[in-house]
XYZ file of C-alpha atoms in Angstrom:
644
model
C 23.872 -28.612 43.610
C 27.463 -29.354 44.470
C 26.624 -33.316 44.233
C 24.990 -32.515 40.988
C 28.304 -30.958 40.081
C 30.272 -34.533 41.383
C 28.047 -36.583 39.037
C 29.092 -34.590 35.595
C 32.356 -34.374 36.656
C 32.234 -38.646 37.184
C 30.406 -38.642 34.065
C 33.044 -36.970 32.225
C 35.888 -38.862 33.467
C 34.343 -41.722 32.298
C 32.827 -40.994 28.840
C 35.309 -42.317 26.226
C 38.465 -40.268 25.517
C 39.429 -41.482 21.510
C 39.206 -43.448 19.133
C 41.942 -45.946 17.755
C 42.103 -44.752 13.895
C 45.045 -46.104 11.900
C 45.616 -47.278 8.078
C 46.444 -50.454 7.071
C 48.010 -53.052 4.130
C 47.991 -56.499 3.753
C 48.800 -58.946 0.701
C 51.328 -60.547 -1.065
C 54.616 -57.726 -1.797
C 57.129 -59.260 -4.864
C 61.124 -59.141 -3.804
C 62.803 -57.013 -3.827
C 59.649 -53.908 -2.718
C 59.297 -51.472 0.104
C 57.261 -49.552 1.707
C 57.542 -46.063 2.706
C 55.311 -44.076 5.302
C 56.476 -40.217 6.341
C 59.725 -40.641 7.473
C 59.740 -44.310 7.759
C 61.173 -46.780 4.560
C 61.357 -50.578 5.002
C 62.947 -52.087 1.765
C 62.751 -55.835 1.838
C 65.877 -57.468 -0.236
C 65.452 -61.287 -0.151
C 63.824 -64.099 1.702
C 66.225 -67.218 1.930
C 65.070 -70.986 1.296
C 63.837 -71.479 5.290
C 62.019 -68.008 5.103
C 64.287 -65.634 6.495
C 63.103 -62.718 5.472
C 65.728 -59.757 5.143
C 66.352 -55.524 4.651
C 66.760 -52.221 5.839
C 64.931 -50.518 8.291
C 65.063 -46.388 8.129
C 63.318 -43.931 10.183
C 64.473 -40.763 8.941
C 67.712 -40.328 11.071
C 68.885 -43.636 11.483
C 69.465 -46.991 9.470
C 69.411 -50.674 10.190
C 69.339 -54.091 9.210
C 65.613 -56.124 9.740
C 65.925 -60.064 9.775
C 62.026 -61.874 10.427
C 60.914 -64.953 10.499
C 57.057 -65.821 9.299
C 55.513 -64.865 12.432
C 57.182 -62.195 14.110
C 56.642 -58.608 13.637
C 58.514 -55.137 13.654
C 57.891 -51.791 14.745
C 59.463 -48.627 13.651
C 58.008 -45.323 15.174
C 54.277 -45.900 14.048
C 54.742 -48.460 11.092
C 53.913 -51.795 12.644
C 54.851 -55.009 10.216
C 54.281 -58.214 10.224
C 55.563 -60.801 8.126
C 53.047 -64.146 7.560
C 54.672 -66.288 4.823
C 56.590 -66.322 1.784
C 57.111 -67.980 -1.127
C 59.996 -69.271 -2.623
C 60.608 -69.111 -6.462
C 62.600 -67.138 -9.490
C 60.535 -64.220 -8.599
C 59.899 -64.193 -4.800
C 56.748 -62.860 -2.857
C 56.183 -62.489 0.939
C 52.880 -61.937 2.767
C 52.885 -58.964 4.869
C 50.221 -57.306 7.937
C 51.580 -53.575 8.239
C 49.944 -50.820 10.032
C 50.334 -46.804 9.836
C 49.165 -43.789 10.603
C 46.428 -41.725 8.732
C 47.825 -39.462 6.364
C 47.090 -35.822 5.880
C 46.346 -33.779 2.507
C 49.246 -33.689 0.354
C 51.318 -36.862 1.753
C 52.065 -40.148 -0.326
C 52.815 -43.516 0.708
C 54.151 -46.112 -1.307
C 53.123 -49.664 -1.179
C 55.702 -51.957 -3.659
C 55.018 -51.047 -7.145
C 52.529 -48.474 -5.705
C 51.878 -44.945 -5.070
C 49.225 -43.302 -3.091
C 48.500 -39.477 -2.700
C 46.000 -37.892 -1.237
C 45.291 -34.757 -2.916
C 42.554 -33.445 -0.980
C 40.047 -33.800 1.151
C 37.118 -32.834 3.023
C 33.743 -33.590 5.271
C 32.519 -35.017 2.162
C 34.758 -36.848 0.783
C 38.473 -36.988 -0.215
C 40.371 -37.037 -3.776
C 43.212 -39.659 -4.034
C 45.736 -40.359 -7.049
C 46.972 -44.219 -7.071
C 49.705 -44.704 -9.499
C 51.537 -47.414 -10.584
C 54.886 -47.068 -13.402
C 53.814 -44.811 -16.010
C 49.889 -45.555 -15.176
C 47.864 -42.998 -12.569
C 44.116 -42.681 -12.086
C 42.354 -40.380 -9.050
C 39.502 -41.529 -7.758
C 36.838 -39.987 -5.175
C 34.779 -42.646 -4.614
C 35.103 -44.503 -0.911
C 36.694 -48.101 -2.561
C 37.930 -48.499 -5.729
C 40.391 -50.973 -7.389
C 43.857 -49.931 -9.186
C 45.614 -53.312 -10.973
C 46.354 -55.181 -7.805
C 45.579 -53.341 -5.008
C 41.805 -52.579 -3.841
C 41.591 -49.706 -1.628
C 38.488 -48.175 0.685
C 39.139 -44.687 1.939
C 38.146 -43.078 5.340
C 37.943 -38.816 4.885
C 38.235 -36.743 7.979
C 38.264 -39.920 10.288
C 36.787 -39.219 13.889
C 39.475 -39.330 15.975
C 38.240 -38.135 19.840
C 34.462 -37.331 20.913
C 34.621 -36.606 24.459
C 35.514 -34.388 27.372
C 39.068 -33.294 27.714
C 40.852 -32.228 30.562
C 42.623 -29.089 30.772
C 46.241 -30.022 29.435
C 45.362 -33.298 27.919
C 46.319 -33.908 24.044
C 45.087 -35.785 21.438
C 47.341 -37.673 19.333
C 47.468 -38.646 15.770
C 50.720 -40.249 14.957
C 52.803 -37.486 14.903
C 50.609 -34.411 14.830
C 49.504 -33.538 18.784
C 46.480 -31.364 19.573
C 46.422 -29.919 23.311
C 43.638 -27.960 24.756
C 45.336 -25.609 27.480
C 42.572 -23.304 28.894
C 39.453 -21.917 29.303
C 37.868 -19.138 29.351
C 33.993 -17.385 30.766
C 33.202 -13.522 29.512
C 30.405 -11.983 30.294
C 28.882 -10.080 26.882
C 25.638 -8.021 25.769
C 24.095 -11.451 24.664
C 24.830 -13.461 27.916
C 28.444 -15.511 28.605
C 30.685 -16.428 25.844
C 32.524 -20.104 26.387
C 36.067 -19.913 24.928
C 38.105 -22.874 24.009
C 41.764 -22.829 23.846
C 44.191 -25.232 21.918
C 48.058 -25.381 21.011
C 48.841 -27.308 17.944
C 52.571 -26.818 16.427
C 53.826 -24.156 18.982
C 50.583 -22.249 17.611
C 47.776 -21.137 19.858
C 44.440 -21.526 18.779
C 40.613 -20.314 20.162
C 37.219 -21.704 19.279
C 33.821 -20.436 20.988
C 31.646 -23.114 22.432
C 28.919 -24.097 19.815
C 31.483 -23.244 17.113
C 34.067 -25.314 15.071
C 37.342 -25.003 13.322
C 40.514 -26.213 11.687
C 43.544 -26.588 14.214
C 46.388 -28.149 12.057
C 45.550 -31.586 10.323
C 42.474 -31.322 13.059
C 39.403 -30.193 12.892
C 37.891 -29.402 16.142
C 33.799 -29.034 17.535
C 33.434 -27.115 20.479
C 30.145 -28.504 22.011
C 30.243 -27.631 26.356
C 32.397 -26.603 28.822
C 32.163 -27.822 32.378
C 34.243 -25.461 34.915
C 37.173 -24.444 33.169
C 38.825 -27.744 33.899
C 36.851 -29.812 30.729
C 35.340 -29.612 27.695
C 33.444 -31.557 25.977
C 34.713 -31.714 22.320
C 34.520 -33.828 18.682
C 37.888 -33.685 17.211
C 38.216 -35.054 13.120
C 41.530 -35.629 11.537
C 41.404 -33.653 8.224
C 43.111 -36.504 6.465
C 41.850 -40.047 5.412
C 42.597 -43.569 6.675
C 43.384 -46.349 3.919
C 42.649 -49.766 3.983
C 44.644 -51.090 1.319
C 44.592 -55.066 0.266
C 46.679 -56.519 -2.501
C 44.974 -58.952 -4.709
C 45.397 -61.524 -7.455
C 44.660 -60.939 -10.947
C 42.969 -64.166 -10.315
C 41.475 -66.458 -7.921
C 39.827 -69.835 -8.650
C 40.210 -73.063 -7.651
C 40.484 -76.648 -9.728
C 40.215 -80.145 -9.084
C 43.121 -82.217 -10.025
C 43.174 -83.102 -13.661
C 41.650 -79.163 -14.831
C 43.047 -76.337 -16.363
C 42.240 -73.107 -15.876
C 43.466 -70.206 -18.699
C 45.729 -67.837 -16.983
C 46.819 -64.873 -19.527
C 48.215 -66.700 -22.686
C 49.393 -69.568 -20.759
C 47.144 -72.723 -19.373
C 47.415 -73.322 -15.912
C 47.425 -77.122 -15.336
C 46.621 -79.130 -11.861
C 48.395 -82.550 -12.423
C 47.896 -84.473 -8.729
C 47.862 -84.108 -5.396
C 50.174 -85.813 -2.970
C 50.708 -85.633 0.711
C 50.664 -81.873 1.879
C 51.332 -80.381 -1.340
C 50.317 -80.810 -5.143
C 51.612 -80.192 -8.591
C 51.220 -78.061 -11.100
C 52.083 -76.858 -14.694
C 51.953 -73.991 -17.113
C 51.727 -74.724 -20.440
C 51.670 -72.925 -23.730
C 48.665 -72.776 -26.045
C 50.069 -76.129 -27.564
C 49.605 -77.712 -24.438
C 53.858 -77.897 -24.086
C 54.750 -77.709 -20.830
C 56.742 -74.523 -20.205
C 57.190 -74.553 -16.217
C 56.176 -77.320 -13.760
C 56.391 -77.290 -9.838
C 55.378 -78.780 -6.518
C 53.018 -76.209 -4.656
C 52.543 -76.072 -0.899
C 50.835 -73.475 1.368
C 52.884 -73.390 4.546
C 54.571 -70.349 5.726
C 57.224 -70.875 3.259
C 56.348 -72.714 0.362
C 57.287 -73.189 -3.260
C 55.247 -71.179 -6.226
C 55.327 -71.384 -9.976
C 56.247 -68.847 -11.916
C 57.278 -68.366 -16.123
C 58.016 -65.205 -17.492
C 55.699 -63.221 -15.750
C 53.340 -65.473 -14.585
C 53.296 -66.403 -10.703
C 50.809 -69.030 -9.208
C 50.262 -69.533 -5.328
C 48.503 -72.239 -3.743
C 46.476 -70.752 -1.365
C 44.763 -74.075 0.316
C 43.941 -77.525 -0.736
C 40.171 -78.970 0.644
C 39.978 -82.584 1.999
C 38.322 -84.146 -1.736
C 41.743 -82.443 -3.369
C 40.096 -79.183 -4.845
C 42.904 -76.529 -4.434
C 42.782 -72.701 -4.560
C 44.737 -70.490 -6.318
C 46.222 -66.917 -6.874
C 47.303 -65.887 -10.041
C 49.470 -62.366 -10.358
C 50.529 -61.188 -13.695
C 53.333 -58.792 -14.472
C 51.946 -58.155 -17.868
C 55.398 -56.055 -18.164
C 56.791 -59.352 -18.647
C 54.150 -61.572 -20.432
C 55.097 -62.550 -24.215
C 51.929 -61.040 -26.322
C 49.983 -63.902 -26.776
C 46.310 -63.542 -27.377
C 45.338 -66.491 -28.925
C 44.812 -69.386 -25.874
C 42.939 -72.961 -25.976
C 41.142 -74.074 -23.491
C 38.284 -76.087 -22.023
C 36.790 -76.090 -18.788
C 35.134 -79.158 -17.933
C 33.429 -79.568 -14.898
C 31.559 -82.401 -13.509
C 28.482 -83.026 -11.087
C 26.618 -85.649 -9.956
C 24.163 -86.648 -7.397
C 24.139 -89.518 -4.558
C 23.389 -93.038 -6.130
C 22.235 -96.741 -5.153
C 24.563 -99.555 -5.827
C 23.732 -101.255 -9.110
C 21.439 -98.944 -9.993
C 22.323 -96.635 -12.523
C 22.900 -92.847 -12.347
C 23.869 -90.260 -14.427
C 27.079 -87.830 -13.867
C 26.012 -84.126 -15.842
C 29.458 -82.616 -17.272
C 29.511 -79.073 -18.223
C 32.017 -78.336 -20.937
C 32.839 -74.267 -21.453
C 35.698 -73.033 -23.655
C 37.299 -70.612 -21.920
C 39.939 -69.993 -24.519
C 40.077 -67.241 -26.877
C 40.015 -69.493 -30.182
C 37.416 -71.886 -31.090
C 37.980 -75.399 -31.090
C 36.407 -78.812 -33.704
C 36.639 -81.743 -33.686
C 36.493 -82.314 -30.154
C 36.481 -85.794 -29.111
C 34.618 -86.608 -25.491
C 35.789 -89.792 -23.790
C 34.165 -90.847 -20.201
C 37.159 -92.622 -18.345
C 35.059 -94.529 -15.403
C 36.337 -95.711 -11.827
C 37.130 -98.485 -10.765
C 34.343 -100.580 -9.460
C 32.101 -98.556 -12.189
C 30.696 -99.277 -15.110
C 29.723 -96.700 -17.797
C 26.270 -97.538 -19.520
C 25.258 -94.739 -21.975
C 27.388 -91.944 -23.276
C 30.599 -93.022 -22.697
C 31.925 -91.115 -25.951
C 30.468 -87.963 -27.589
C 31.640 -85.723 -30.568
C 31.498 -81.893 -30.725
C 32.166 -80.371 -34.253
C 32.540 -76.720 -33.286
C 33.082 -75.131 -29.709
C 33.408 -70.834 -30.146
C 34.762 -69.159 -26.775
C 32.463 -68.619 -24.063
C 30.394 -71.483 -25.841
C 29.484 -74.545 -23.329
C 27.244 -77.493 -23.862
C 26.128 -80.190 -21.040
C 26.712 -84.018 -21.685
C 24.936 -86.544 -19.415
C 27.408 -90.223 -18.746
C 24.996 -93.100 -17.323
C 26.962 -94.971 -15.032
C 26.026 -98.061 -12.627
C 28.003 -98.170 -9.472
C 29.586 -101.779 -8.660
C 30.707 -100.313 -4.865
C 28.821 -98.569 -2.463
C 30.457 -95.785 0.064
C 32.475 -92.919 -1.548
C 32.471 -93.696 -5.116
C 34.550 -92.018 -7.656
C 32.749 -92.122 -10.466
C 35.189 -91.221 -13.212
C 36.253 -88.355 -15.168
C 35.901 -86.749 -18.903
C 38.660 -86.162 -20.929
C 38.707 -84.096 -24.394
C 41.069 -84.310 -27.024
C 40.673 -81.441 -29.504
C 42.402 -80.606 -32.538
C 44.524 -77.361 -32.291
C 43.632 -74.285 -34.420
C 46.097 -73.624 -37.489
C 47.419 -70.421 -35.503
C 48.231 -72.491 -32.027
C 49.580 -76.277 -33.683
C 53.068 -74.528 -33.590
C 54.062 -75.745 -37.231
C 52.185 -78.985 -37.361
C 49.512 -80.852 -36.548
C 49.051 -80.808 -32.584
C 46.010 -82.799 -30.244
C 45.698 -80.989 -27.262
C 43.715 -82.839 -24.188
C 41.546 -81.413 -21.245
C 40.339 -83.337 -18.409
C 37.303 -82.870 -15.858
C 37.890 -83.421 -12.161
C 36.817 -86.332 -10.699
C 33.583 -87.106 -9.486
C 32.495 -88.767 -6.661
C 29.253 -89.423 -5.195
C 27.799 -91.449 -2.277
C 26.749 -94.421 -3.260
C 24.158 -96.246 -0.852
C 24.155 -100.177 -0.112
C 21.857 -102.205 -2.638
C 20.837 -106.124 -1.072
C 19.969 -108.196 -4.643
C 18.692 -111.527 -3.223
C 16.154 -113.718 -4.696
C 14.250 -116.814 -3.744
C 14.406 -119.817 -6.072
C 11.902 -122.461 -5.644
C 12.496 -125.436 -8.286
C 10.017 -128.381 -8.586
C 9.301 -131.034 -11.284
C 6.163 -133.007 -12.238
C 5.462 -136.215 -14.624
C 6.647 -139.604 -14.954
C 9.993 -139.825 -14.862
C 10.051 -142.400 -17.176
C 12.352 -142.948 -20.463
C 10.244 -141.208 -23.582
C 7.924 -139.536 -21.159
C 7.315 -135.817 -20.509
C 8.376 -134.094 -17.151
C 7.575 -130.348 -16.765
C 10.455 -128.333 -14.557
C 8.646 -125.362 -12.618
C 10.554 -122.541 -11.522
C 9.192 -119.946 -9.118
C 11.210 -116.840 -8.574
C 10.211 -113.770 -6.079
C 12.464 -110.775 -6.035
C 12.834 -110.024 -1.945
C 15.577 -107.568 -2.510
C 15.339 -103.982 -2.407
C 16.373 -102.649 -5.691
C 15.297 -104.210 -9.626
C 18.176 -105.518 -11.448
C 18.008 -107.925 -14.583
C 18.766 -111.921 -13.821
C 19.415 -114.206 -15.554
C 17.572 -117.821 -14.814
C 19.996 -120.664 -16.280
C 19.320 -124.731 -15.702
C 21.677 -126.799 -17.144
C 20.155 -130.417 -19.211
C 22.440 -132.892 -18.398
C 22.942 -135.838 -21.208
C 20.441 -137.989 -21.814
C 16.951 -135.543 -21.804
C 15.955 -133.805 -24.795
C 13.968 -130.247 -24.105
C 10.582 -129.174 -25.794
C 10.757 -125.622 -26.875
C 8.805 -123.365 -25.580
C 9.225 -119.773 -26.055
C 10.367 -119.206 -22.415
C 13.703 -120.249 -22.504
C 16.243 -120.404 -24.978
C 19.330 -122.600 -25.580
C 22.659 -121.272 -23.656
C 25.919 -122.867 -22.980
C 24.677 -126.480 -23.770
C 21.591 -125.489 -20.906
C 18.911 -123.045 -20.695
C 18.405 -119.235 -19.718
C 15.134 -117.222 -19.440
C 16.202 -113.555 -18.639
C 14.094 -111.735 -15.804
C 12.875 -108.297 -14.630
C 11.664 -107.862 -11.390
C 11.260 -105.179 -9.254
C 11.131 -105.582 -5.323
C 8.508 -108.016 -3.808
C 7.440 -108.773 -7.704
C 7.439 -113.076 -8.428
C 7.825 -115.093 -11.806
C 6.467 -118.528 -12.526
C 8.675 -120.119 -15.394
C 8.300 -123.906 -16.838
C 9.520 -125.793 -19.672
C 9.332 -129.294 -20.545
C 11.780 -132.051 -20.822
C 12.241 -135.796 -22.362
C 14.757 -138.225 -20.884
C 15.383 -140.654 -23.705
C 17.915 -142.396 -21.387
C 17.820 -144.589 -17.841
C 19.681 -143.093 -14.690
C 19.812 -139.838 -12.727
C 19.429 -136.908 -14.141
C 20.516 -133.937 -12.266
C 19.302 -130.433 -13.494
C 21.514 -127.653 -11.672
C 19.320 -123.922 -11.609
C 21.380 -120.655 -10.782
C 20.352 -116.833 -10.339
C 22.835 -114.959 -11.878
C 22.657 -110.966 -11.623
C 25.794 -108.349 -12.193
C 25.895 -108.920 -8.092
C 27.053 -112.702 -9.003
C 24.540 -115.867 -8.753
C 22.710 -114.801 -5.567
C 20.503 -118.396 -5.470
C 21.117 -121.864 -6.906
C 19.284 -125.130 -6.621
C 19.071 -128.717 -8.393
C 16.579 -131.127 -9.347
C 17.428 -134.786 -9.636
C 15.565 -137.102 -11.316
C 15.814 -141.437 -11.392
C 14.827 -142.235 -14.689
C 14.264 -145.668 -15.333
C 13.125 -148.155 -18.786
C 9.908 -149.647 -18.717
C 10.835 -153.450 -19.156
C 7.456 -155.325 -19.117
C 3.956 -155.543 -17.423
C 5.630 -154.688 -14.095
C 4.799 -152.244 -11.552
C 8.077 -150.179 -10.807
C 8.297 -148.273 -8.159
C 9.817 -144.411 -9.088
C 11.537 -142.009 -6.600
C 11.281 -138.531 -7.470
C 14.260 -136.255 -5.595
C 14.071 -132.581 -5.052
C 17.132 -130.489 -3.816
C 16.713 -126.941 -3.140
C 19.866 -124.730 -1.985
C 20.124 -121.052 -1.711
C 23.446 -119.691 -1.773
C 25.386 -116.271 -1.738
C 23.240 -113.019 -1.107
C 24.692 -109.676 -2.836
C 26.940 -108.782 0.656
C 29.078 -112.022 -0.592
C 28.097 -114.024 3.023
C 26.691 -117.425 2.269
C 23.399 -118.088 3.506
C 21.830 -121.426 3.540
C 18.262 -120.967 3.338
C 16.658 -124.754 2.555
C 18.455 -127.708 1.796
C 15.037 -130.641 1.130
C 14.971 -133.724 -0.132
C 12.037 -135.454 -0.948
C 11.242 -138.976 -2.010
C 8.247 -140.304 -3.453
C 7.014 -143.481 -4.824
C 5.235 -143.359 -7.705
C 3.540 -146.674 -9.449
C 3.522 -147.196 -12.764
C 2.123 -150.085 -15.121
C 3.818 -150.799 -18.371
C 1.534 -152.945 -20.951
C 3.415 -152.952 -23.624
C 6.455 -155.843 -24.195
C 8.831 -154.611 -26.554
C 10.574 -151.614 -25.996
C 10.063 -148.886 -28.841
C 12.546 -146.260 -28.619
C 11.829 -142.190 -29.225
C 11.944 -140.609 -32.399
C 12.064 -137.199 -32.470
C 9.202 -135.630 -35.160
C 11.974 -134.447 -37.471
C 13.673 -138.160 -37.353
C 10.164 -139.281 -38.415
C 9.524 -137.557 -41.108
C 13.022 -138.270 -42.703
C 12.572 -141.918 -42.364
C 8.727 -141.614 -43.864
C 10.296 -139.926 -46.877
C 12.889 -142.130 -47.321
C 10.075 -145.187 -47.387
C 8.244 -143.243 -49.747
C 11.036 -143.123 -52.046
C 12.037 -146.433 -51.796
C 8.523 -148.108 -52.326
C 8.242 -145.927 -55.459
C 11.637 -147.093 -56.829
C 10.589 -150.840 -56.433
C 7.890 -150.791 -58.028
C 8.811 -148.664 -61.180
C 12.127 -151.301 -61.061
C 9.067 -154.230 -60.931
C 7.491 -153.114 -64.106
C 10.840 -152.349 -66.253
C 11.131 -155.674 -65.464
C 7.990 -156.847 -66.402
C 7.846 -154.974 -69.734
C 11.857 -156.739 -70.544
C 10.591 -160.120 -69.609
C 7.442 -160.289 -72.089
């Protein structure tokens, strides 16, 4: 029995003894603002330009000055602060983490602009009145949201579950519960367990298996072991509050967008190294405030007439988020704003393929907008294909439309693709007097854009007499062995001296040829055209592949043509040069260099040399004969007829 006895008492000792419960605020408080808890008031009066934050510190008997840096912290009594950043501007704001005790029915708080009370509250629930100026809602509900501040409430907060030693206290800021004895009676019904606490210089009894309200306590008596401990559950009859300040608005923008903010238009202009800029302009699209933006511990914000911006972080592809608090107190009424929101998206690519970028265009405004005027403004290395300029007549707010841009990438790697920028005709009401153009711009895009290899292999050959007057057919044979289908271009130069049989195939270019070509990967094209040296002597014929990667193969054919001069045998060389040259990755790459002579015999039978005439030259001269025969003869008879 007695080692039975040892093991609860153990047990006890070690069972938990409390719980930590305390209230807490953190967000952004506007200079000068204080905060006041029970007897404690911390009024904040500046912050200077390297973030000294300054005030007064009372605790209900004594006063003094309070001088923090970002980073360090302050206690007074049971109000714990600490101060994170700040922001310097016309209007001020520092970032604060305070802590504070619970507070009990009938007690307010006040956070800045802010006023809390709780009114009442219970096991289920409590009733608390936020106010704010000449503005006050109560709410019952466990969160709820007043104008800046969002707010969850904790009623009747457990604050100890455990066994409690004779003469030990629980403690709730200021408010002390003790439990000071204990008590056995024997009654008709068996032993009554009796409980005694002090709370306030009051004494106070509860029976074991009973509960009851001690003060801002309310206390469960569950067992008693001896008379030395008790196992209790001890509430707080009060309510913890969590308490955040937040933005009237959040959102972030890529450089280039605008984003409404009340009646003014938040612009992001650029980003530079640690920091950006930004402007707020008016519903003309003036420029009313403009301001570098950093998020350090102490960093710049903008702010016009009631408007202040924070830069709350900037992501590695320049996207920066922002917090937006209004003091509509001090807003002009303005409730007519233009705006679009254009936002563009676009999936990975292939080099020199193209690839379309999807913009979303939304006006957020509160007026609608015509005539608006799309205009694609690509990247370098980029080249826009299809949709490069679009036309909206009407845009009503909350309206959006989607707009695909074809694009073909030049570069591979981290492309930025370009951007979209409206210009838009101002309604009547916002052109300030006059006829105003105001102009939105989408962020940037960028994609990844994977390596394309365009290479091709050229194999030029010839085959005929080569022989003044006599045909020779060029052959061409082109395979695609790249990995991606562009268009080429085929182009042989006809060097003096040859005339060139049309064919269908290729057409005239540049004082040459060109045949254009399509070919996907691993496809081949056989091309051939005809030619007709009318003149003695080598004839070189240079061939090129020429794609939007560059010429990516080249090769020549040479030809010796020579005259037939009698009933000779004359021995003819026929040359072939084939050289591949640069590949899409710009290395050269000499693939086959060949020459190859051959003797060919040929037997000319005829003595005098009769020279080629095209057809067209032909028929001329035929005509011409015609006509002159015919005038002879009618001049012969005219005579004949005078003479007799």
């Amino acid at each position: 029995m007695r080692r039975a006895v040892v093991f609860v008492l153990v047990l006890m000792i070690l069972l938990p003894t409390g719980f930590a419960s305390a209230s807490s605020f953190n967000g952004w408080l506007s200079l000068p603002g204080s905060i006041s808890v029970g007897n404690v008031t911390l009024e904040f009066t500046d912050v200077s330009l390297d973030g000294v934050l300054v005030g007064t510190a009372y605790d209900g008997s004594s006063y003094r000055d309070l001088s923090l840096r970002p980073g360090e912290g302050l206690t007074v009594r049971d109000v714990v602060v600490r101060y994170v950043r700040a922001t310097a501007a016309e209007e001020p704001l520092v970032f604060l983490n305070v802590t504070f005790p619970n507070i009990v029915e009938g007690e307010t708080i006040q956070l800045g602009d802010y006023s809390i009370e709780l009114l009442s509250v219970s096991s289920k629930g409590a009733k608390v009145r936020v106010s704010r100026g000449n503005e006050s809602k109560d709410f019952t509900s466990g969160k709820f949201t007043f104008g800046n501040i969002k707010v969850a409430v904790s009623a009747y907060p457990k604050v100890f579950e455990g066994y409690l030693q004779r003469g030990q206290n629980v403690t709730v800021s200021n408010h002390v519960l003790t439990f000071t004895n204990a008590t056995v009676e024997k009654s008709p019904d068996g032993f009554t367990e009796t409980l005694y606490f002090k709370y306030g210089g009051e004494g106070y009894s509860v029976v074991v298996g009973k509960e009851a309200d001690i003060g801002p306590f309310h206390v469960k008596a569950e067992d008693l072991a001896g008379v030395e401990y008790a196992k209790v559950t001890v509430f707080f009859r009060g309510a913890s509050l969590d308490v955040e300040m937040v933005p009237d608005e959040a959102f972030s923008l890529s450089p280039g967008q605008t984003k409404n903010v009340g009646p003014y238009v938040l612009r992001y202009d650029y980003r530079f190294d640690g920091s950006i800029r930004a402007s707020l302009l008016n519903s003309c699209g003036a420029v009313l405030a403009t301001s570098k933006l950093s998020s350090g511990a102490v960093a710049a914000s903008l702010y016009y007439k009631g408007a202040t911006v924070i830069l709350d972080g900037v992501e590695d592809d320049g996207k920066a988020a922002f917090e937006v608090f209004l003091d509509r107190s001090r807003i002009p009424d303005v409730s007519r704003v233009a705006n679009l929101l254009i936002e563009g998206t676009a999936t990975d690519g292939k080099r020199y393929l193209p690839m379309d970028i999807s913009f979303r265009v939304k006006n957020t405004g509160t007026v609608a907008l015509s005539n608006v005027t799309l205009r694609f403004v690509p990247g370098a290395g980029v080249r826009a294909v299809s949709g490069s300029t679009m036309e909206v007549s009407l845009l009503k707010p909350g309206q959006e439309k989607t707009f695909r841009v074809t694009v073909m990438p030049m570069d591979d790697g981290n492309v930025t693709l370009g951007r979209l920028v409206a210009d838009v005709v101002a309604p009547f009401e916002l052109a300030c007097g006059g006829y105003t153009r105001l102009t939105f711009s989408s962020n940037a895009v960028t994609a990844y854009v994977e390596p394309s290899r365009v290479a091709y292999l050229l194999n030029a050959s010839w085959e005929g007499d080569p022989v003044t007057y006599h045909p020779v057919t060029l052959r061409f044979i082109v395979r695609n062995t790249g990995d991606v289908s562009v268009p080429a271009n085929l182009t042989v130069s006809v060097p003096e001296g040859v005339a060139v049989e049309p064919d269908g195939t290729f057409e005239s270019y540049r004082g040459g040829l060109v045949a254009p070509l399509s070919l996907g990967p691993g496809e081949n094209a056989t091309l051939s055209v005809m030619v007709i040296p009318y003149s003695p002597g080598k004839k070189t014929f240079r061939v090129a592949l020429n794609t939007i990667a560059g010429t990516v193969n080249s090769s020549t054919i040479a030809l010796d043509i020579v005259s037939p001069t009698g009933n000779d045998t004359v021995v003819i060389t026929r040359t072939i040069t084939v050289t591949t040259t640069a590949p899409s990755n710009g290395t050269v790459t000499v693939t086959e260099t060949r020459t190859e002579t051959v003797p060919v015999e040929s037997t000319v039978t005829e003595v005098q040399t009769v020279p080629y005439t095209p057809a067209t030259s032909k028929v001329v001269w035929t005509v011409i004969g015609i006509v002159i025969g015919a005038l002879a003869i009618i001049i012969f008879a005219w005579y004949q007829a005078h003479r007799s």
